[in-house]
Amino acid sequence: MTDFLRDLSPVQQSAVSTTEGPVMVLAGAGSGKTRVITYRIAHLIGTKGVPSKNILALTFTNKAAGEMRHRVDTLLGPGASSGLWIGTFHSVFARLLRDYIERLGYSRSFSIFDSDDSKSLIRQSMTELGIQQDAVPVNTVQGLISKAKNSFILPSEFHRNASDYNQQKAALVYELYTRKLRENNALDFDDLLIKPLELFREHPDVLHELQELFRYILIDEYQDTNRAQYLVTKQLAERYRNIFVVGDDAQSIYSWRGADISNILNFQDDYRESETFKLVDNYRSTATILTAANSVISRNSRQIKKELVPQGAKGDPLTLIEAYNERNEAEKVGERILSMHREKGLEFRSFAVFYRTNAQSRVLEDAMRQSRIPYKIFGSVSFYKRREIKDAVAYLRFIQNDRDSESLLRIINFPPRKIGDVSITKLRQFAEERGLTLYEAIRSAGEGGFPQRLLTALGSFSAVIEKLRETAVDGTVYDVLHELFELTAIPSLLQAENTPESLARHENLQELLSMARDFSDHNPDRGSLGDFLENIALASDYDETQESDNFVSLMTVHASKGLEFPVVFITGLEERLFPLNCFEPEQLEEERRLFYVAVTRAREKIFLSWAQSRYLYGQPQHCLRSKFIGEIDQSVLLGEGGRAVSRGGAPAAVAAPASASFRRPAASGSPAPETAARPATGGMKKGAKVHHAVFGPGIVVELQGKGSQQKARISFRSAGEKTLMVQYANLKIVP
């Protein structure tokens, strides 16, 4: 046996040593999959004498490829990896196409268009076809074309199967866009995957040549491959069938970007003579964490059965945190982090907080700042620095101060109004000549001899601003923001694009609306637009760039894949949030795999949290506990204070915070009322018993005003007296 193979476990040794024929390694979380791939490469070169040029190793990131190359050189000596074909799918196929692309009518000097270049060419194609972007957003078209290419659906097939309006228009664009790419002697990123397939189909001699070259093929993260990647590698491996794939079906979480779990599930059908090795020894997490992970993932039907086996200590049980609302949840997370930091000496870098959607970061960020806990957003930017949030806030700033020309310039084309830089320059000149502010110049543009098209666009913009200013006089921040979204249809436009990016931006805007509603509900006496903007300004001014690297990591669960932390918080464990809205069994199973990924990131301790109520689209909603909590082996799950957790959805009573604002510290409140409550309508009167989602039970002391402007002064049992806008407080009258 080669000496370096002694570093491996028996099953790892067997996987590495089985060099001939197809092999699948099911590598559970924390089981050392990268180690197996690199040792196999070293074994092929160092022991079997395989020339490095005959080995093709495909990864999904340049970092992973670099790490593999470095490990091979460490095992065999410097330069051992120099002849290897090792890299990402895109980089390796781009290299191949340089040698063979002339067979498809391109020159070897072809350009590779990035996403922005691609979008620009798609936009040109849409213009030539007379397809308006307000009818079909360019991002939607780009997403449909990309999805088709990754599934190896060429323009003619896509056109035949187009089933709705967007697909029909995208099919026309796809055909013209493909021609334009060829005219530009260019390929987009997706072409790097499908052009090899076209090459193999039209020139079998090229496929034969490459099959002879790549006698040993290794693929990392096989569960993340899409249709095109699957087809290319299957054809390359057809002659010698020495294909070695490593992956974990339980960590297949990228179907939304084209990954096809059936590639790994069907490997044994594709290669009936294949051998399968299961790496289940986990060197990362405690036994209790793995018990939780195994018990949840076992519920999936589409999987290759395996259970992770702990190689470490038993560890502490998972702790379930039950909160009254999302702000109370965030506060509890912060309190736990501070407690473990102070009492156990854990550095902030030991903690990670996961959430299902990017929009959830806002309330967690607020809590971190309030508790003076250093943090960083991993894989994204701070909520208040996201483009769509800055755009929406710029509207509010301009409504507050119409001399704010920076905000004006940010929003004048949000959403697009075709007011170009040349027009803005002329408006500035017009304003200077007449001694006007830029907005005054816009309002007076009819006197400046501007073309009618521009006057119409400026009139539309100023009409929106004036309507919002009118709403701001007597309305709440929520009223203004809701009116903004209605007048501009910005959220609807993002939703219509229906791309992962646009839907995430839509969620962020809805979270801003929820924040405004929350602020309006709980600050009726200090809830002006200026106060709201002051809060945001102070929050967005927070310096995230710490001088040290000692900070809590905040991230989506998707961003956490491949990482690990001593202590992990998995937040927002509620139905319709995590799992996210699921309409098909396959969707629920992917959500369950995503939860499995979150759990297996933790080395020592996990906190799970959920909130009984949460603002959604600006409205407070009652929440149900996530089914995933009930699927965990109850022997490894305890509630706060070490109490048992019921398997069903009935939660223990959760204390309400005394304040709804992060300006003041929270305090314990009382549990939900024992008696049933009904929504407060016109029956609100002095002396009525009511219940509030945050402040709990109380008695109406005084009513002020009528209709939509009515306020109620209420004495709450635990939170003291509060004055609330009845329209937005979501009060319930208790019999």
PDB file of C-alpha atoms in Angstrom, residues 403-599:
ATOM      1  CA  ARG A 403     -33.786  70.011  -1.971  1.00  0.00           C
ATOM      2  CA  ASP A 404     -31.974  66.666  -1.655  1.00  0.00           C
ATOM      3  CA  SER A 405     -30.685  66.451  -5.229  1.00  0.00           C
ATOM      4  CA  GLU A 406     -28.686  63.259  -4.583  1.00  0.00           C
ATOM      5  CA  SER A 407     -31.843  61.396  -3.643  1.00  0.00           C
ATOM      6  CA  LEU A 408     -33.661  62.970  -6.584  1.00  0.00           C
ATOM      7  CA  LEU A 409     -31.065  61.744  -9.062  1.00  0.00           C
ATOM      8  CA  ARG A 410     -31.241  58.263  -7.554  1.00  0.00           C
ATOM      9  CA  ILE A 411     -35.018  57.930  -7.924  1.00  0.00           C
ATOM     10  CA  ILE A 412     -35.807  59.849 -11.078  1.00  0.00           C
ATOM     11  CA  ASN A 413     -35.315  56.659 -13.096  1.00  0.00           C
ATOM     12  CA  PHE A 414     -36.433  54.173 -10.469  1.00  0.00           C
ATOM     13  CA  PRO A 415     -38.452  52.568 -11.949  1.00  0.00           C
ATOM     14  CA  PRO A 416     -37.153  53.383 -15.473  1.00  0.00           C
ATOM     15  CA  ARG A 417     -38.724  56.513 -16.976  1.00  0.00           C
ATOM     16  CA  LYS A 418     -36.290  57.074 -19.867  1.00  0.00           C
ATOM     17  CA  ILE A 419     -34.989  60.337 -18.444  1.00  0.00           C
ATOM     18  CA  GLY A 420     -31.389  60.210 -19.696  1.00  0.00           C
ATOM     19  CA  ASP A 421     -28.183  61.900 -18.598  1.00  0.00           C
ATOM     20  CA  VAL A 422     -28.419  64.466 -21.410  1.00  0.00           C
ATOM     21  CA  SER A 423     -31.895  65.507 -20.262  1.00  0.00           C
ATOM     22  CA  ILE A 424     -30.756  65.768 -16.645  1.00  0.00           C
ATOM     23  CA  THR A 425     -27.798  67.947 -17.683  1.00  0.00           C
ATOM     24  CA  LYS A 426     -30.167  70.277 -19.529  1.00  0.00           C
ATOM     25  CA  LEU A 427     -32.499  70.374 -16.517  1.00  0.00           C
ATOM     26  CA  ARG A 428     -29.555  71.353 -14.303  1.00  0.00           C
ATOM     27  CA  GLN A 429     -28.672  74.186 -16.689  1.00  0.00           C
ATOM     28  CA  PHE A 430     -32.308  75.321 -16.741  1.00  0.00           C
ATOM     29  CA  ALA A 431     -32.369  75.290 -12.909  1.00  0.00           C
ATOM     30  CA  GLU A 432     -29.158  77.329 -12.643  1.00  0.00           C
ATOM     31  CA  GLU A 433     -30.355  79.903 -15.165  1.00  0.00           C
ATOM     32  CA  ARG A 434     -33.567  80.495 -13.206  1.00  0.00           C
ATOM     33  CA  GLY A 435     -32.201  80.084  -9.693  1.00  0.00           C
ATOM     34  CA  LEU A 436     -34.330  77.016  -9.022  1.00  0.00           C
ATOM     35  CA  THR A 437     -33.718  73.760  -7.231  1.00  0.00           C
ATOM     36  CA  LEU A 438     -33.569  70.746  -9.508  1.00  0.00           C
ATOM     37  CA  TYR A 439     -37.039  69.628  -8.432  1.00  0.00           C
ATOM     38  CA  GLU A 440     -38.458  73.117  -8.994  1.00  0.00           C
ATOM     39  CA  ALA A 441     -36.955  72.960 -12.461  1.00  0.00           C
ATOM     40  CA  ILE A 442     -38.708  69.657 -13.060  1.00  0.00           C
ATOM     41  CA  ARG A 443     -42.033  71.169 -11.935  1.00  0.00           C
ATOM     42  CA  SER A 444     -41.459  74.157 -14.253  1.00  0.00           C
ATOM     43  CA  ALA A 445     -40.030  72.221 -17.195  1.00  0.00           C
ATOM     44  CA  GLY A 446     -42.978  73.192 -19.402  1.00  0.00           C
ATOM     45  CA  GLU A 447     -41.472  76.680 -19.588  1.00  0.00           C
ATOM     46  CA  GLY A 448     -38.094  75.433 -20.735  1.00  0.00           C
ATOM     47  CA  GLY A 449     -38.826  74.289 -24.259  1.00  0.00           C
ATOM     48  CA  PHE A 450     -38.139  70.629 -23.514  1.00  0.00           C
ATOM     49  CA  PRO A 451     -39.527  67.933 -25.855  1.00  0.00           C
ATOM     50  CA  GLN A 452     -42.963  66.554 -25.066  1.00  0.00           C
ATOM     51  CA  ARG A 453     -41.666  63.047 -24.406  1.00  0.00           C
ATOM     52  CA  LEU A 454     -39.458  64.360 -21.585  1.00  0.00           C
ATOM     53  CA  LEU A 455     -42.224  66.605 -20.226  1.00  0.00           C
ATOM     54  CA  THR A 456     -44.536  63.606 -20.007  1.00  0.00           C
ATOM     55  CA  ALA A 457     -41.935  61.578 -18.100  1.00  0.00           C
ATOM     56  CA  LEU A 458     -41.152  64.463 -15.732  1.00  0.00           C
ATOM     57  CA  GLY A 459     -44.856  65.091 -15.158  1.00  0.00           C
ATOM     58  CA  SER A 460     -45.372  61.442 -14.258  1.00  0.00           C
ATOM     59  CA  PHE A 461     -42.485  61.577 -11.801  1.00  0.00           C
ATOM     60  CA  SER A 462     -43.585  64.797 -10.101  1.00  0.00           C
ATOM     61  CA  ALA A 463     -47.160  63.480  -9.838  1.00  0.00           C
ATOM     62  CA  VAL A 464     -45.861  60.521  -7.832  1.00  0.00           C
ATOM     63  CA  ILE A 465     -43.819  62.787  -5.570  1.00  0.00           C
ATOM     64  CA  GLU A 466     -46.690  65.191  -4.915  1.00  0.00           C
ATOM     65  CA  LYS A 467     -49.095  62.364  -4.132  1.00  0.00           C
ATOM     66  CA  LEU A 468     -46.592  60.894  -1.668  1.00  0.00           C
ATOM     67  CA  ARG A 469     -46.026  64.280  -0.029  1.00  0.00           C
ATOM     68  CA  GLU A 470     -49.767  64.620   0.372  1.00  0.00           C
ATOM     69  CA  THR A 471     -49.963  61.174   1.986  1.00  0.00           C
ATOM     70  CA  ALA A 472     -47.100  62.056   4.334  1.00  0.00           C
ATOM     71  CA  VAL A 473     -48.970  65.033   5.818  1.00  0.00           C
ATOM     72  CA  ASP A 474     -51.410  62.964   7.876  1.00  0.00           C
ATOM     73  CA  GLY A 475     -50.387  59.392   7.116  1.00  0.00           C
ATOM     74  CA  THR A 476     -47.856  57.112   8.738  1.00  0.00           C
ATOM     75  CA  VAL A 477     -44.535  55.965   7.308  1.00  0.00           C
ATOM     76  CA  TYR A 478     -46.278  52.733   6.369  1.00  0.00           C
ATOM     77  CA  ASP A 479     -48.938  54.682   4.465  1.00  0.00           C
ATOM     78  CA  VAL A 480     -46.291  56.550   2.480  1.00  0.00           C
ATOM     79  CA  LEU A 481     -44.249  53.488   1.617  1.00  0.00           C
ATOM     80  CA  HIS A 482     -47.345  51.460   0.740  1.00  0.00           C
ATOM     81  CA  GLU A 483     -48.515  54.308  -1.512  1.00  0.00           C
ATOM     82  CA  LEU A 484     -45.063  54.450  -3.138  1.00  0.00           C
ATOM     83  CA  PHE A 485     -45.216  50.768  -3.999  1.00  0.00           C
ATOM     84  CA  GLU A 486     -48.750  51.144  -5.345  1.00  0.00           C
ATOM     85  CA  LEU A 487     -47.952  54.179  -7.510  1.00  0.00           C
ATOM     86  CA  THR A 488     -44.685  52.878  -8.949  1.00  0.00           C
ATOM     87  CA  ALA A 489     -45.465  49.124  -8.964  1.00  0.00           C
ATOM     88  CA  ILE A 490     -41.798  48.509  -8.114  1.00  0.00           C
ATOM     89  CA  PRO A 491     -42.412  45.294  -6.104  1.00  0.00           C
ATOM     90  CA  SER A 492     -44.755  43.982  -8.792  1.00  0.00           C
ATOM     91  CA  LEU A 493     -42.151  44.619 -11.488  1.00  0.00           C
ATOM     92  CA  LEU A 494     -39.537  42.702  -9.511  1.00  0.00           C
ATOM     93  CA  GLN A 495     -41.960  39.854  -8.905  1.00  0.00           C
ATOM     94  CA  ALA A 496     -42.804  39.716 -12.610  1.00  0.00           C
ATOM     95  CA  GLU A 497     -39.133  39.266 -13.511  1.00  0.00           C
ATOM     96  CA  ASN A 498     -39.303  35.990 -11.595  1.00  0.00           C
ATOM     97  CA  THR A 499     -35.542  35.518 -11.283  1.00  0.00           C
ATOM     98  CA  PRO A 500     -33.823  34.533  -8.019  1.00  0.00           C
ATOM     99  CA  GLU A 501     -32.229  37.992  -7.820  1.00  0.00           C
ATOM    100  CA  SER A 502     -35.444  39.922  -8.498  1.00  0.00           C
ATOM    101  CA  LEU A 503     -37.450  37.802  -6.051  1.00  0.00           C
ATOM    102  CA  ALA A 504     -34.836  38.414  -3.351  1.00  0.00           C
ATOM    103  CA  ARG A 505     -35.063  42.162  -4.028  1.00  0.00           C
ATOM    104  CA  HIS A 506     -38.861  41.908  -3.833  1.00  0.00           C
ATOM    105  CA  GLU A 507     -38.581  40.202  -0.430  1.00  0.00           C
ATOM    106  CA  ASN A 508     -36.269  42.961   0.796  1.00  0.00           C
ATOM    107  CA  LEU A 509     -38.760  45.657  -0.184  1.00  0.00           C
ATOM    108  CA  GLN A 510     -41.543  43.761   1.565  1.00  0.00           C
ATOM    109  CA  GLU A 511     -39.349  43.579   4.653  1.00  0.00           C
ATOM    110  CA  LEU A 512     -38.876  47.360   4.485  1.00  0.00           C
ATOM    111  CA  LEU A 513     -42.668  47.685   4.299  1.00  0.00           C
ATOM    112  CA  SER A 514     -42.980  45.424   7.342  1.00  0.00           C
ATOM    113  CA  MET A 515     -40.404  47.542   9.150  1.00  0.00           C
ATOM    114  CA  ALA A 516     -42.419  50.677   8.340  1.00  0.00           C
ATOM    115  CA  ARG A 517     -45.623  49.049   9.599  1.00  0.00           C
ATOM    116  CA  ASP A 518     -43.877  47.904  12.759  1.00  0.00           C
ATOM    117  CA  PHE A 519     -42.512  51.419  13.304  1.00  0.00           C
ATOM    118  CA  SER A 520     -45.910  53.013  12.688  1.00  0.00           C
ATOM    119  CA  ASP A 521     -47.696  50.572  15.005  1.00  0.00           C
ATOM    120  CA  HIS A 522     -45.351  51.020  17.910  1.00  0.00           C
ATOM    121  CA  ASN A 523     -44.349  54.665  17.653  1.00  0.00           C
ATOM    122  CA  PRO A 524     -47.649  56.566  17.244  1.00  0.00           C
ATOM    123  CA  ASP A 525     -46.347  59.536  19.246  1.00  0.00           C
ATOM    124  CA  ARG A 526     -42.943  59.594  17.601  1.00  0.00           C
ATOM    125  CA  GLY A 527     -43.584  57.952  14.289  1.00  0.00           C
ATOM    126  CA  SER A 528     -42.939  60.714  11.770  1.00  0.00           C
ATOM    127  CA  LEU A 529     -41.163  60.195   8.483  1.00  0.00           C
ATOM    128  CA  GLY A 530     -38.188  62.101   9.900  1.00  0.00           C
ATOM    129  CA  ASP A 531     -37.931  59.767  12.897  1.00  0.00           C
ATOM    130  CA  PHE A 532     -38.049  56.741  10.630  1.00  0.00           C
ATOM    131  CA  LEU A 533     -35.329  58.099   8.348  1.00  0.00           C
ATOM    132  CA  GLU A 534     -33.221  58.965  11.389  1.00  0.00           C
ATOM    133  CA  ASN A 535     -33.427  55.352  12.535  1.00  0.00           C
ATOM    134  CA  ILE A 536     -32.345  54.109   9.124  1.00  0.00           C
ATOM    135  CA  ALA A 537     -29.524  56.636   8.855  1.00  0.00           C
ATOM    136  CA  LEU A 538     -28.121  55.580  12.223  1.00  0.00           C
ATOM    137  CA  ALA A 539     -28.428  51.916  11.299  1.00  0.00           C
ATOM    138  CA  SER A 540     -26.850  52.235   7.851  1.00  0.00           C
ATOM    139  CA  ASP A 541     -23.996  54.285   9.292  1.00  0.00           C
ATOM    140  CA  TYR A 542     -22.945  51.332  11.434  1.00  0.00           C
ATOM    141  CA  ASP A 543     -19.390  50.380  10.517  1.00  0.00           C
ATOM    142  CA  GLU A 544     -19.455  46.748   9.499  1.00  0.00           C
ATOM    143  CA  THR A 545     -15.795  46.634   8.558  1.00  0.00           C
ATOM    144  CA  GLN A 546     -14.256  45.657  11.845  1.00  0.00           C
ATOM    145  CA  GLU A 547     -10.530  46.039  12.245  1.00  0.00           C
ATOM    146  CA  SER A 548     -10.335  42.486  13.582  1.00  0.00           C
ATOM    147  CA  ASP A 549     -11.882  39.327  12.203  1.00  0.00           C
ATOM    148  CA  ASN A 550     -13.698  38.633  15.472  1.00  0.00           C
ATOM    149  CA  PHE A 551     -17.331  38.994  14.445  1.00  0.00           C
ATOM    150  CA  VAL A 552     -20.560  37.000  14.314  1.00  0.00           C
ATOM    151  CA  SER A 553     -21.356  35.705  10.809  1.00  0.00           C
ATOM    152  CA  LEU A 554     -24.888  36.325   9.495  1.00  0.00           C
ATOM    153  CA  MET A 555     -25.899  34.452   6.343  1.00  0.00           C
ATOM    154  CA  THR A 556     -28.566  32.571   4.466  1.00  0.00           C
ATOM    155  CA  VAL A 557     -28.479  28.801   4.798  1.00  0.00           C
ATOM    156  CA  HIS A 558     -27.545  28.529   1.122  1.00  0.00           C
ATOM    157  CA  ALA A 559     -24.461  30.662   1.772  1.00  0.00           C
ATOM    158  CA  SER A 560     -23.428  28.423   4.677  1.00  0.00           C
ATOM    159  CA  LYS A 561     -22.770  25.327   2.558  1.00  0.00           C
ATOM    160  CA  GLY A 562     -19.143  24.262   2.907  1.00  0.00           C
ATOM    161  CA  LEU A 563     -18.596  26.242   6.120  1.00  0.00           C
ATOM    162  CA  GLU A 564     -18.577  25.203   9.771  1.00  0.00           C
ATOM    163  CA  PHE A 565     -18.835  26.974  13.122  1.00  0.00           C
ATOM    164  CA  PRO A 566     -18.696  25.941  16.781  1.00  0.00           C
ATOM    165  CA  VAL A 567     -22.121  27.474  17.527  1.00  0.00           C
ATOM    166  CA  VAL A 568     -24.958  27.869  15.025  1.00  0.00           C
ATOM    167  CA  PHE A 569     -28.331  29.618  15.323  1.00  0.00           C
ATOM    168  CA  ILE A 570     -30.990  28.577  12.790  1.00  0.00           C
ATOM    169  CA  THR A 571     -33.693  31.243  12.909  1.00  0.00           C
ATOM    170  CA  GLY A 572     -37.166  31.737  11.467  1.00  0.00           C
ATOM    171  CA  LEU A 573     -38.206  28.094  11.795  1.00  0.00           C
ATOM    172  CA  GLU A 574     -41.829  28.630  10.854  1.00  0.00           C
ATOM    173  CA  GLU A 575     -44.134  27.140   8.260  1.00  0.00           C
ATOM    174  CA  ARG A 576     -44.060  29.084   4.972  1.00  0.00           C
ATOM    175  CA  LEU A 577     -40.672  30.526   5.924  1.00  0.00           C
ATOM    176  CA  PHE A 578     -38.503  27.482   6.654  1.00  0.00           C
ATOM    177  CA  PRO A 579     -39.740  25.418   4.959  1.00  0.00           C
ATOM    178  CA  LEU A 580     -40.540  28.140   2.470  1.00  0.00           C
ATOM    179  CA  ASN A 581     -43.855  27.901   0.628  1.00  0.00           C
ATOM    180  CA  CYS A 582     -43.849  24.369  -0.808  1.00  0.00           C
ATOM    181  CA  PHE A 583     -46.414  23.250  -3.358  1.00  0.00           C
ATOM    182  CA  GLU A 584     -44.788  20.019  -4.500  1.00  0.00           C
ATOM    183  CA  PRO A 585     -43.242  17.104  -2.540  1.00  0.00           C
ATOM    184  CA  GLU A 586     -39.929  17.716  -4.319  1.00  0.00           C
ATOM    185  CA  GLN A 587     -39.864  21.282  -3.022  1.00  0.00           C
ATOM    186  CA  LEU A 588     -40.436  20.166   0.561  1.00  0.00           C
ATOM    187  CA  GLU A 589     -37.678  17.580   0.254  1.00  0.00           C
ATOM    188  CA  GLU A 590     -35.229  20.232  -0.957  1.00  0.00           C
ATOM    189  CA  GLU A 591     -36.196  22.465   1.964  1.00  0.00           C
ATOM    190  CA  ARG A 592     -35.528  19.511   4.269  1.00  0.00           C
ATOM    191  CA  ARG A 593     -32.113  19.011   2.664  1.00  0.00           C
ATOM    192  CA  LEU A 594     -31.444  22.696   3.211  1.00  0.00           C
ATOM    193  CA  PHE A 595     -32.282  22.323   6.903  1.00  0.00           C
ATOM    194  CA  TYR A 596     -29.964  19.289   7.036  1.00  0.00           C
ATOM    195  CA  VAL A 597     -27.165  21.438   5.583  1.00  0.00           C
ATOM    196  CA  ALA A 598     -27.794  24.082   8.257  1.00  0.00           C
ATOM    197  CA  VAL A 599     -27.670  21.559  11.097  1.00  0.00           C
TER     198      VAL A 599
END
